[in-house]
Each structure stands twice: as C-alpha cells, then as structure tokens.
Tab-separated table of C-alpha atoms in Angstrom:
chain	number	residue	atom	x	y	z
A	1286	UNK	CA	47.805	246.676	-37.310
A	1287	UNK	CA	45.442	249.390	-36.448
A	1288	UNK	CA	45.699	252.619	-38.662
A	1289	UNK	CA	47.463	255.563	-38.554
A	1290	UNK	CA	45.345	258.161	-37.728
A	1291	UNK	CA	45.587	261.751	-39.455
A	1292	UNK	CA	45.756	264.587	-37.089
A	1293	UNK	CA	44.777	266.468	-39.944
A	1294	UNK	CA	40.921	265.006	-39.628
A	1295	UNK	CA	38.760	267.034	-37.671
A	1296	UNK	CA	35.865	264.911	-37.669
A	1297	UNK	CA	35.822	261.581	-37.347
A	1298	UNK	CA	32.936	259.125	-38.743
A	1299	UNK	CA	32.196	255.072	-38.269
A	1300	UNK	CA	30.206	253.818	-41.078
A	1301	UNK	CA	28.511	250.614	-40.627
A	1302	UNK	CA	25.732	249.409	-43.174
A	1303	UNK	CA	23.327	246.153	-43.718
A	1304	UNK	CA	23.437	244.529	-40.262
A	1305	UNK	CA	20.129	242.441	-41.207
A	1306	UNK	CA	19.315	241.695	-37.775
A	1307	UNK	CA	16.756	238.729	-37.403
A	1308	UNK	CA	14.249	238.202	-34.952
A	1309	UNK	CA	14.732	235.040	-33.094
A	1310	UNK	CA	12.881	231.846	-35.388
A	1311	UNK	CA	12.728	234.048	-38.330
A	1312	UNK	CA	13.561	232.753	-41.810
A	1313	UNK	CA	16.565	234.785	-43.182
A	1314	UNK	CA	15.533	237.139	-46.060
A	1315	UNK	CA	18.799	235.638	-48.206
A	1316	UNK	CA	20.799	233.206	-48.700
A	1317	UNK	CA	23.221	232.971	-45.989
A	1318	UNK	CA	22.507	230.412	-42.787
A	1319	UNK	CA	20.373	232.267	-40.689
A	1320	UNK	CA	23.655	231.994	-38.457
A	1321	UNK	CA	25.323	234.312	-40.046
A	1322	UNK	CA	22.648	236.635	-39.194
A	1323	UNK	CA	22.518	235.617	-35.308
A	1324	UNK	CA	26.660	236.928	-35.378
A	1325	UNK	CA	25.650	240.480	-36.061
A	1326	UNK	CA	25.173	241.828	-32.383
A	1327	UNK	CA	28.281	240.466	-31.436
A	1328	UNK	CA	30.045	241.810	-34.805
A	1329	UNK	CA	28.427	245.140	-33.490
A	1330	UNK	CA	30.309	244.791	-30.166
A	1331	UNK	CA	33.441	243.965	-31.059
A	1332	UNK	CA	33.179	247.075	-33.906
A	1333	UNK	CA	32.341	249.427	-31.286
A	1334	UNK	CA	35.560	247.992	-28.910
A	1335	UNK	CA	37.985	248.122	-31.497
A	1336	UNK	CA	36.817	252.072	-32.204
A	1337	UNK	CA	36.739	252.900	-28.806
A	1338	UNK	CA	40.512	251.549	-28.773
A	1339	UNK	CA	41.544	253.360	-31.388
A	1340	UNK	CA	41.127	256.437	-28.888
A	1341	UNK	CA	39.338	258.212	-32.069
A	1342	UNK	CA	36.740	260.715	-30.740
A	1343	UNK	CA	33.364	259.785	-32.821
A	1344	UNK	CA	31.445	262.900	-34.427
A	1345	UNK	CA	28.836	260.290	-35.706
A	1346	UNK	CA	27.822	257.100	-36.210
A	1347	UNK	CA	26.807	256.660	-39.653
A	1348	UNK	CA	24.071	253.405	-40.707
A	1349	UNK	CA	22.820	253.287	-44.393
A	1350	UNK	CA	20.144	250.639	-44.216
A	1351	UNK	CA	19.137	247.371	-44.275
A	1352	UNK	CA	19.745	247.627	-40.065
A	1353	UNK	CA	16.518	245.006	-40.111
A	1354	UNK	CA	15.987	242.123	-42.378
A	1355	UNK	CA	12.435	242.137	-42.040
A	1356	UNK	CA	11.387	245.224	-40.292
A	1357	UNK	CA	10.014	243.420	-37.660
A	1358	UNK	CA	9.348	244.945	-34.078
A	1359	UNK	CA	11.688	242.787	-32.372
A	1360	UNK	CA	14.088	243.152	-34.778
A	1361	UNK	CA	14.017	246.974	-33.982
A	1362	UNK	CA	14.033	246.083	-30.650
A	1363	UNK	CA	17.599	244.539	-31.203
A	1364	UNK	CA	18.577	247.425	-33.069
A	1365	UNK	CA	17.325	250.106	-29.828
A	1366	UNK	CA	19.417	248.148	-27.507
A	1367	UNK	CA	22.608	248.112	-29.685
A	1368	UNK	CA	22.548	251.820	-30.193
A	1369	UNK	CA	22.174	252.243	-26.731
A	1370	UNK	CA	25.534	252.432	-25.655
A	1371	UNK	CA	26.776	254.343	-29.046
A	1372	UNK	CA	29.067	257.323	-27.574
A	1373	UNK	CA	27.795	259.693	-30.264
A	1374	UNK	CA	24.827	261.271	-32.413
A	1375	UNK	CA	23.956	258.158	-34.828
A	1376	UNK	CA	22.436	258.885	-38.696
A	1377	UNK	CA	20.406	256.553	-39.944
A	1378	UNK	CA	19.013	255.797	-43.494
A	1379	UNK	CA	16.360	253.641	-44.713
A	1380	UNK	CA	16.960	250.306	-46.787
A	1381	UNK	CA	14.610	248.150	-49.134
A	1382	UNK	CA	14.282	245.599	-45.963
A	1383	UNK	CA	13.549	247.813	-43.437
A	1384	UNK	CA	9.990	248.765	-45.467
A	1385	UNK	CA	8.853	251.705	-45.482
A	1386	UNK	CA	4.849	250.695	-45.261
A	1387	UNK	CA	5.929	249.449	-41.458
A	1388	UNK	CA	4.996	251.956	-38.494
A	1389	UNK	CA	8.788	251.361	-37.388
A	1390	UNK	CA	9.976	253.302	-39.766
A	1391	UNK	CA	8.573	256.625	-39.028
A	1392	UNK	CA	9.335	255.857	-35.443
A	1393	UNK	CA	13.402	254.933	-35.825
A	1394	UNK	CA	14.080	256.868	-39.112
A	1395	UNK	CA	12.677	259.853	-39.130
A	1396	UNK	CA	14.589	262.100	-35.924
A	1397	UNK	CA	17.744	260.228	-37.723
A	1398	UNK	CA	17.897	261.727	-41.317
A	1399	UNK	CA	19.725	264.513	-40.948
A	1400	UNK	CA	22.117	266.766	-38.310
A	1401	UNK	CA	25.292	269.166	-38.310
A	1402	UNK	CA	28.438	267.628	-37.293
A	1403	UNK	CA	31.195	270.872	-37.345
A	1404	UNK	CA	31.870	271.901	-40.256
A	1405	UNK	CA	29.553	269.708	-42.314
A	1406	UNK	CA	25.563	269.052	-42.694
A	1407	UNK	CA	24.093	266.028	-43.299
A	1408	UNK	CA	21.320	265.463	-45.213
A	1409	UNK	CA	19.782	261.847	-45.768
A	1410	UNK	CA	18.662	260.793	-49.134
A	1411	UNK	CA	16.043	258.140	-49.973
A	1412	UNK	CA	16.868	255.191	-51.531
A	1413	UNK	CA	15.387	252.334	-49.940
A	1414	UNK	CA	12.964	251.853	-52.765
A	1415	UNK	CA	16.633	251.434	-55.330
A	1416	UNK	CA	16.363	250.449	-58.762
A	1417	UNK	CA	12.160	250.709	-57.987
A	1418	UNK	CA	12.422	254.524	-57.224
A	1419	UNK	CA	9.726	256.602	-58.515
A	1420	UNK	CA	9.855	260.094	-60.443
A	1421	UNK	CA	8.075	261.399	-56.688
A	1422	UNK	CA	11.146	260.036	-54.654
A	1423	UNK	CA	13.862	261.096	-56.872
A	1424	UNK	CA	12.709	264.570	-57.300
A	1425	UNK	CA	12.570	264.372	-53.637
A	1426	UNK	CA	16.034	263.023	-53.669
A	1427	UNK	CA	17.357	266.267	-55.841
A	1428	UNK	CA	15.492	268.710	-53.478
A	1429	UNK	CA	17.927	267.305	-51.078
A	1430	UNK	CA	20.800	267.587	-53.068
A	1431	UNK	CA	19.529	271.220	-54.251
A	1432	UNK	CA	18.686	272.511	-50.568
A	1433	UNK	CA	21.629	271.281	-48.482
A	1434	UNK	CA	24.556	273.777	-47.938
A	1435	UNK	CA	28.044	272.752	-48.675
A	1436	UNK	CA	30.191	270.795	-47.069
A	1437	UNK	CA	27.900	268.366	-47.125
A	1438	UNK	CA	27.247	264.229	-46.378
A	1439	UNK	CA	24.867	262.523	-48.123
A	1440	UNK	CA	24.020	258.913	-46.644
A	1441	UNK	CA	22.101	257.012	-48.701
A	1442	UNK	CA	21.041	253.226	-48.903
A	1443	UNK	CA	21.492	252.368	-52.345
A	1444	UNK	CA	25.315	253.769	-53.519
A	1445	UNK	CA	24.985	255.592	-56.606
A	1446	UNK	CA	27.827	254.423	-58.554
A	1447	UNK	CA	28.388	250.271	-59.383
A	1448	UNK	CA	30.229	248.757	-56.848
A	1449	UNK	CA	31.140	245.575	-59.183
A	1450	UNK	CA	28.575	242.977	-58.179
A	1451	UNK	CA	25.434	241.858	-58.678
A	1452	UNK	CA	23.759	243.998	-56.539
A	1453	UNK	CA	24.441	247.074	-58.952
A	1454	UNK	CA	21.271	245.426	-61.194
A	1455	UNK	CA	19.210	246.538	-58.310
A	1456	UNK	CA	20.748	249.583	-57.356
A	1457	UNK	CA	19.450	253.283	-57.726
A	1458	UNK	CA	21.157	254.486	-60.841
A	1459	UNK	CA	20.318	258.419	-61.807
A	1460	UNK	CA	22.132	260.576	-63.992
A	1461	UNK	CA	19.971	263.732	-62.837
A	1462	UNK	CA	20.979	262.370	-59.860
A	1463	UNK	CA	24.742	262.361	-60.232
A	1464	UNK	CA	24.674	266.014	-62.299
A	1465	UNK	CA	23.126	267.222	-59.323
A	1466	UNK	CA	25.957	266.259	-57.153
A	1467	UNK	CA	28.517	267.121	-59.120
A	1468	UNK	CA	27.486	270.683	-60.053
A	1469	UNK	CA	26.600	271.372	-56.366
A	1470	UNK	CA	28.636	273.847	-54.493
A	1471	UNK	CA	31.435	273.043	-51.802
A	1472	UNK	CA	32.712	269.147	-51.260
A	1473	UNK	CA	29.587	266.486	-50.930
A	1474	UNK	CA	29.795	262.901	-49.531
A	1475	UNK	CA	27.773	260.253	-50.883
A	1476	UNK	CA	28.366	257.395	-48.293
A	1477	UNK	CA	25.938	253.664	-49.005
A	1478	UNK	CA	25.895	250.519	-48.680
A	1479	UNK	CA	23.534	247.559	-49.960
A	1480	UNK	CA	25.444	245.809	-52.235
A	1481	UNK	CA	27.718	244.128	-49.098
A	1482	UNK	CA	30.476	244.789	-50.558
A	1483	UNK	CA	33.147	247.880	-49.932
A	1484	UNK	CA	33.539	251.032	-52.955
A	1485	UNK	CA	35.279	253.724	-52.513
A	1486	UNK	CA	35.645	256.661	-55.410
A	1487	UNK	CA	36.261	259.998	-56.763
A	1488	UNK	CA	33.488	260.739	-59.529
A	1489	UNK	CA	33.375	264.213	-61.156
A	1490	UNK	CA	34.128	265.808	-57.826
A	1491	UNK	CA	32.277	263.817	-55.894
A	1492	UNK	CA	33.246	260.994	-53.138
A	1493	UNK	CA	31.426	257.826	-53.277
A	1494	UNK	CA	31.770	255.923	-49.802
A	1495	UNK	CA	30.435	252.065	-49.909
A	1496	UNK	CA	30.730	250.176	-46.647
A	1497	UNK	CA	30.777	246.578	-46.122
A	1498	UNK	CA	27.841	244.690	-44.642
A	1499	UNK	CA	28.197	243.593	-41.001
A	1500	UNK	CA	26.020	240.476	-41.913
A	1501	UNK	CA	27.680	238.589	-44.981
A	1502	UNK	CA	29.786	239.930	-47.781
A	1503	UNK	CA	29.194	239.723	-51.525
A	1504	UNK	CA	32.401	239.274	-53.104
A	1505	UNK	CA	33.537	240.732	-50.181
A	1506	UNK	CA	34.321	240.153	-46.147
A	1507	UNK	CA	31.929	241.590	-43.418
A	1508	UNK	CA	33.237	244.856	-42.007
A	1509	UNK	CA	32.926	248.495	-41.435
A	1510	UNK	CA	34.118	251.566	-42.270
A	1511	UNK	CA	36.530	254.626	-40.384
A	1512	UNK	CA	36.170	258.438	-42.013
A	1513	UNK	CA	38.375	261.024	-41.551
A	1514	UNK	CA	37.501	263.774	-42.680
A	1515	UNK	CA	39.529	267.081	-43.664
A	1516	UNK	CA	38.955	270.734	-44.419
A	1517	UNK	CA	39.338	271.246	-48.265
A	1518	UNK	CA	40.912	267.687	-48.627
A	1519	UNK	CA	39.387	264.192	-49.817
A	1520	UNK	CA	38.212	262.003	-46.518
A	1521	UNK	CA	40.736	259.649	-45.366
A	1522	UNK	CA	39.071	256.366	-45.776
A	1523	UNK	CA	39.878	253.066	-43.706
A	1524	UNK	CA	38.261	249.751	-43.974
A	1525	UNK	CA	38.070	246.707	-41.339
A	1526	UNK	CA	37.933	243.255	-41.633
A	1527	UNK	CA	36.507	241.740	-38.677
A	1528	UNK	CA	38.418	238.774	-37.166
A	1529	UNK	CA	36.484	235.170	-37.804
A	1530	UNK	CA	35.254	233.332	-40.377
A	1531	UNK	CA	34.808	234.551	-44.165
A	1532	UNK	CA	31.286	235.620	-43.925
A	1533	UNK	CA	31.339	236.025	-47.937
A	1534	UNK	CA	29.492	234.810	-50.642
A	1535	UNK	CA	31.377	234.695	-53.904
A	1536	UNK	CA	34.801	235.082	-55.091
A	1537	UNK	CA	36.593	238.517	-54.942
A	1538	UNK	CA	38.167	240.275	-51.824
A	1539	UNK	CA	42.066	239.759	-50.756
A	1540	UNK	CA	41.920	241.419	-47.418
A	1541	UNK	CA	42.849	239.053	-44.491
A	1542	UNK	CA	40.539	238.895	-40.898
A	1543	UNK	CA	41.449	241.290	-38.869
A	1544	UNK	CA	43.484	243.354	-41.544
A	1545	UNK	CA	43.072	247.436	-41.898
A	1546	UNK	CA	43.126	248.886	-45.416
A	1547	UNK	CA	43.246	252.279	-46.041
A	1548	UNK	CA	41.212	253.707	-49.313
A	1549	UNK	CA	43.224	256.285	-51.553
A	1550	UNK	CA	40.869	259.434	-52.424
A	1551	UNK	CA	44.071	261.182	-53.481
C-alpha cells in the first residue's frame, strides 16, 4: 500500500544511504556475498520507479555515504550513471568507504555538500572519518552547525544518536556536537545513515533521520527513505521495504517486502 501523502508537505525529500556499489571482480568490503552488492543498481531503479509513481514532486535527492565500497573509479563511474536520470538537485555526503585520501572525492563530493531547497538550507556535515573524528573535523563540524541559518538539514554520514546495533561502537558520538544542535535557532534536520539500519527520533528539539542501506541491512531490511516536510511541524517520515529477498544480517526488523511504514515525529 503506498502512503498517504500530506498535502500539508511542501517539500518533498528521498533519502537513500550506503549503496556500496562494487566494481565488477572486486572483493566486497563486508560480509555479505558480493551478490548482494551486484543488486544495488537495480534496487536504485526500482526506488526511483516506485517515487516517480507516487506522483510526489522531488525537491532533492538526499545520499549520506558509503555510495562506493571502495572508492574506486569505476565504482564512481556506476554511481555518475545512476544519478543521471535523477529528476532533481541530489546532496551528497561523504562515508568512511568512500575515502577521503582518493581524488574522487573532491571531484563527486564537493559541488554536492550543500544547497537551498525553499524554505530550508542545507548544510553537509563531515562524518566519514565516525568514531575516528579528530578535534580539526569536529570543530569544523560545529562551524557548520554555528553558521547555517534556520530551517535547516543537516546530512551527515555517521547518525549522531545510537541506532541500536553494532554499528553505534563506530559511530560519531559528540555531546558538543548535539548541544550545538539543540541550542541552534529555528527547526534542524540531522538525516544519516551507516549503521544499515532505519532510526528515526525527536532529541531535545532536534530530528534524527536514519535511512536504511540499499545494499544489506543490519538488523534491518534494505530500503529507503520518503520526507515530507512541513512549515513549523515535525517531517512526515515514511520508510520502504523493497520487494525481494531479506537482504539482512541479524535478527530484528518486522516490516514485510514491499511494506510502507510511516515514522511518528509527533
């Protein structure tokens, strides 16, 4: 059943995170078959379809990482000619296995960090490096915070809050971090991903956004996300199961394939 859509939301967001797309012969980066990985462009299609279906009119397309699993050039490559045929200005944040020592990443990240979408700016912050962030890239991280005017979305790689699997261990965790947010002015977004597996929460003010992974779940199913957002309300937040096999490693997650659930912000 697809969702019902809120004519309340006056922009609209898909939020898609962790595709780890893998050049052809390459030795997956985890644990999954390295055919779970060769799924992902045609996860990507069928994503895009169902949106377009939906009849929802796109402000953004928003990626938080891990697009690559091994930041290799063809694996960009991939990546260039799936955004091709994206309907709409696409934001795109770093993650740890995209590497941020690789030319790529200057090339593909850098005109994607931040935009205006009405009503709201976006502003990027840089987690890639998680739980191995330095003083220099968190300060960097609170200038961001600091300098971006409110209403404001703040992709990020590494979510800031535990998501409730093992991932968290190697997540960015920063109480300057979250004080920032919460004592900024106006509404502020905080939308990740990384730890595969979907969060969604109201912190001190703040809304925490995890998507699924497109490649495998942990203690979760492979998906994306669908944002509504609303002028002086919480986001209207709707997850999708893809149709297909359980891509998911671990226990956890009751959603069915093919199943939309929407997220209660309040």
């Amino acid at each position: 059943m697809s969702p019902t859509l809120d004519p309340a939301c006056t922009v609209w967001l898909a939020h898609l995170s962790d595709l780890h797309l893998l050049a052809p012969g390459a030795p997956p980066d985890g644990r999954p078959p390295a055919e779970w990985y060769h799924e992902v462009p045609a996860r990507w299609e069928q994503a895009l379809a169902e949106l377009e279906a939906l009849e929802v009119e796109l402000s953004g397309l928003i990626l938080t990482g891990d697009l690559s699993d091994g930041a290799r050039e063809t694996e960009f490559e991939l990546l260039g000619a799936l955004l091709r045929d994206v309907p709409c200005p696409v934001i795109a944040t770093p993650g740890n296995h995209d590497r941020r020592d690789h030319p790529l990443w200057s090339e593909f990240f850098t005109a994607r960090q931040s935009c205006t979408l009405p009503g709201w700016n976006i502003a990027s912050i840089d987690s890639s490096a998680c739980h191995e962030t330095t003083p220099d890239e968190l300060a960097a991280a609170l200038r961001v915070v600091r300098e971006t005017r409110a209403p404001a979305l703040h992709p990020t790689h590494s979510p800031l809050i535990d998501a409730g699997n093992l991932v968290d261990h190697y997540s960015l965790r920063s109480p300057d971090l979250l004080r920032a947010l919460s004592t900024a002015t106006g509404p502020r977004i905080v939308l990740g991903g990384h730890t595969h597996k979907t969060r969604v929460a109201a912190l001190e003010g703040v809304f925490h956004i995890g998507a699924p992974s497109l490649s495998y779940g942990i203690e979760d199913e492979v998906g994306y996300l669908l944002i509504g957002l609303r002028a002086g309300l919480p986001p209207r937040v709707w997850r999708r199961v893809l149709p297909g096999p359980s891509r998911r490693l671990g226990g956890g997650g009751q959603d069915q394939p093919g199943e939309w659930r929407e997220h209660d912000l309040g």
